[in-house]
Amino acid sequence: MVCADELGPVIPRAFPPAPGWSPDGHRIKNEIDYSGGPEKTWVYGALRVRDGQAITMTATSRNSAFYQRFLQLVEEANPTGEIWIVTDNLSSHSSLSTRT
């Protein structure tokens, strides 16, 4: 049995280096750059319940093609026996191409 889900989109953020330490020894906080760029990443993950083995994959979008690539990784990590995947009802999980 494998539990699977997706996280995203994860947008990379820039964290400029802080200028250093204050005279009284405290770290000087810096503002985070919240400007969103065009780069977005989706993270696919699966957890094998029996022994806690995790499988992860990143993708540039969340669609059937990337989900099928992720399922291939799950199959490769579980070469013998049946695989039962517990997941939500996202359309890419039950698309015609995924079922085929």
mmCIF file of C-alpha atoms in Angstrom:
data_model
loop_
_atom_site.group_PDB
_atom_site.id
_atom_site.type_symbol
_atom_site.label_atom_id
_atom_site.label_comp_id
_atom_site.label_asym_id
_atom_site.label_seq_id
_atom_site.Cartn_x
_atom_site.Cartn_y
_atom_site.Cartn_z
ATOM 1 C CA MET A 1 0.000 0.000 0.000
ATOM 2 C CA VAL A 2 1.312 3.395 -1.050
ATOM 3 C CA CYS A 3 -0.154 6.779 -0.079
ATOM 4 C CA ALA A 4 0.460 9.456 -2.726
ATOM 5 C CA ASP A 5 -0.155 13.189 -3.063
ATOM 6 C CA GLU A 6 1.089 16.354 -4.753
ATOM 7 C CA LEU A 7 2.314 19.625 -3.294
ATOM 8 C CA GLY A 8 2.415 22.844 -5.189
ATOM 9 C CA PRO A 9 2.924 24.962 -6.901
ATOM 10 C CA VAL A 10 6.055 25.725 -4.956
ATOM 11 C CA ILE A 11 7.480 29.073 -6.038
ATOM 12 C CA PRO A 12 11.177 29.699 -5.395
ATOM 13 C CA ARG A 13 11.789 32.776 -3.250
ATOM 14 C CA ALA A 14 14.934 34.843 -2.957
ATOM 15 C CA PHE A 15 16.352 35.278 0.526
ATOM 16 C CA PRO A 16 19.005 38.007 0.353
ATOM 17 C CA PRO A 17 21.780 37.592 2.889
ATOM 18 C CA ALA A 18 21.337 39.489 6.130
ATOM 19 C CA PRO A 19 23.834 42.303 6.654
ATOM 20 C CA GLY A 20 25.248 40.699 9.786
ATOM 21 C CA TRP A 21 24.812 41.112 13.529
ATOM 22 C CA SER A 22 23.663 44.110 15.523
ATOM 23 C CA PRO A 23 26.028 45.721 18.050
ATOM 24 C CA ASP A 24 24.131 44.026 20.902
ATOM 25 C CA GLY A 25 24.617 40.550 19.340
ATOM 26 C CA HIS A 26 21.217 39.965 17.728
ATOM 27 C CA ARG A 27 20.786 38.787 14.186
ATOM 28 C CA ILE A 28 19.548 41.513 11.840
ATOM 29 C CA LYS A 29 16.398 40.350 10.057
ATOM 30 C CA ASN A 30 16.007 40.898 6.340
ATOM 31 C CA GLU A 31 12.845 41.190 4.278
ATOM 32 C CA ILE A 32 11.940 38.211 2.087
ATOM 33 C CA ASP A 33 11.530 38.893 -1.621
ATOM 34 C CA TYR A 34 7.948 37.814 -2.314
ATOM 35 C CA SER A 35 8.015 38.581 -6.010
ATOM 36 C CA GLY A 36 6.806 35.488 -7.790
ATOM 37 C CA GLY A 37 8.773 34.474 -10.832
ATOM 38 C CA PRO A 38 7.701 32.292 -13.729
ATOM 39 C CA GLU A 39 9.340 29.203 -12.208
ATOM 40 C CA LYS A 40 6.891 26.940 -10.417
ATOM 41 C CA THR A 41 7.570 23.435 -9.221
ATOM 42 C CA TRP A 42 5.208 20.650 -8.236
ATOM 43 C CA VAL A 43 6.360 17.957 -5.837
ATOM 44 C CA TYR A 44 4.917 14.449 -6.104
ATOM 45 C CA GLY A 45 5.380 12.146 -3.146
ATOM 46 C CA ALA A 46 4.472 8.636 -2.065
ATOM 47 C CA LEU A 47 4.921 6.817 1.225
ATOM 48 C CA ARG A 48 5.011 3.036 1.415
ATOM 49 C CA VAL A 49 3.076 2.299 4.584
ATOM 50 C CA ARG A 50 4.743 -1.051 5.308
ATOM 51 C CA ASP A 51 8.246 0.280 5.893
ATOM 52 C CA GLY A 52 8.103 4.069 5.516
ATOM 53 C CA GLN A 53 10.005 4.252 2.223
ATOM 54 C CA ALA A 54 9.362 7.577 0.479
ATOM 55 C CA ILE A 55 9.428 8.275 -3.241
ATOM 56 C CA THR A 56 9.515 11.871 -4.491
ATOM 57 C CA MET A 57 9.641 13.602 -7.850
ATOM 58 C CA THR A 58 9.504 17.222 -8.971
ATOM 59 C CA ALA A 59 7.743 18.452 -12.103
ATOM 60 C CA THR A 60 7.133 21.721 -13.897
ATOM 61 C CA SER A 61 3.353 21.213 -13.894
ATOM 62 C CA ARG A 62 0.644 18.984 -12.493
ATOM 63 C CA ASN A 63 -0.837 16.926 -15.309
ATOM 64 C CA SER A 64 -1.425 13.340 -16.398
ATOM 65 C CA ALA A 65 1.963 12.983 -18.115
ATOM 66 C CA PHE A 66 3.936 13.891 -14.987
ATOM 67 C CA TYR A 67 1.622 11.817 -12.781
ATOM 68 C CA GLN A 68 2.231 8.797 -15.017
ATOM 69 C CA ARG A 69 5.992 9.380 -14.806
ATOM 70 C CA PHE A 70 5.610 9.469 -11.020
ATOM 71 C CA LEU A 71 3.647 6.202 -11.082
ATOM 72 C CA GLN A 72 6.509 4.661 -13.046
ATOM 73 C CA LEU A 73 8.873 5.605 -10.189
ATOM 74 C CA VAL A 74 6.462 4.012 -7.714
ATOM 75 C CA GLU A 75 6.413 0.818 -9.809
ATOM 76 C CA GLU A 76 10.217 0.732 -10.005
ATOM 77 C CA ALA A 77 10.440 1.096 -6.212
ATOM 78 C CA ASN A 78 7.978 -1.797 -5.751
ATOM 79 C CA PRO A 79 9.063 -4.420 -8.300
ATOM 80 C CA THR A 80 7.111 -7.381 -6.901
ATOM 81 C CA GLY A 81 3.486 -7.938 -5.979
ATOM 82 C CA GLU A 82 0.428 -5.763 -6.334
ATOM 83 C CA ILE A 83 0.581 -2.032 -5.635
ATOM 84 C CA TRP A 84 -2.395 -0.321 -4.001
ATOM 85 C CA ILE A 85 -2.214 3.480 -4.253
ATOM 86 C CA VAL A 86 -4.320 5.659 -1.958
ATOM 87 C CA THR A 87 -4.725 9.151 -3.420
ATOM 88 C CA ASP A 88 -7.259 11.945 -3.848
ATOM 89 C CA ASN A 89 -9.593 12.384 -6.821
ATOM 90 C CA LEU A 90 -7.552 14.805 -8.942
ATOM 91 C CA SER A 91 -8.477 14.549 -12.619
ATOM 92 C CA SER A 92 -4.938 13.493 -13.653
ATOM 93 C CA HIS A 93 -5.273 10.439 -11.384
ATOM 94 C CA SER A 94 -8.223 9.085 -13.320
ATOM 95 C CA SER A 95 -7.705 10.514 -16.804
ATOM 96 C CA LEU A 96 -8.090 8.198 -19.776
ATOM 97 C CA SER A 97 -4.346 8.172 -20.456
ATOM 98 C CA THR A 98 -3.562 7.324 -16.798
ATOM 99 C CA ARG A 99 -6.105 4.498 -16.711
ATOM 100 C CA THR A 100 -4.785 3.130 -20.015
#
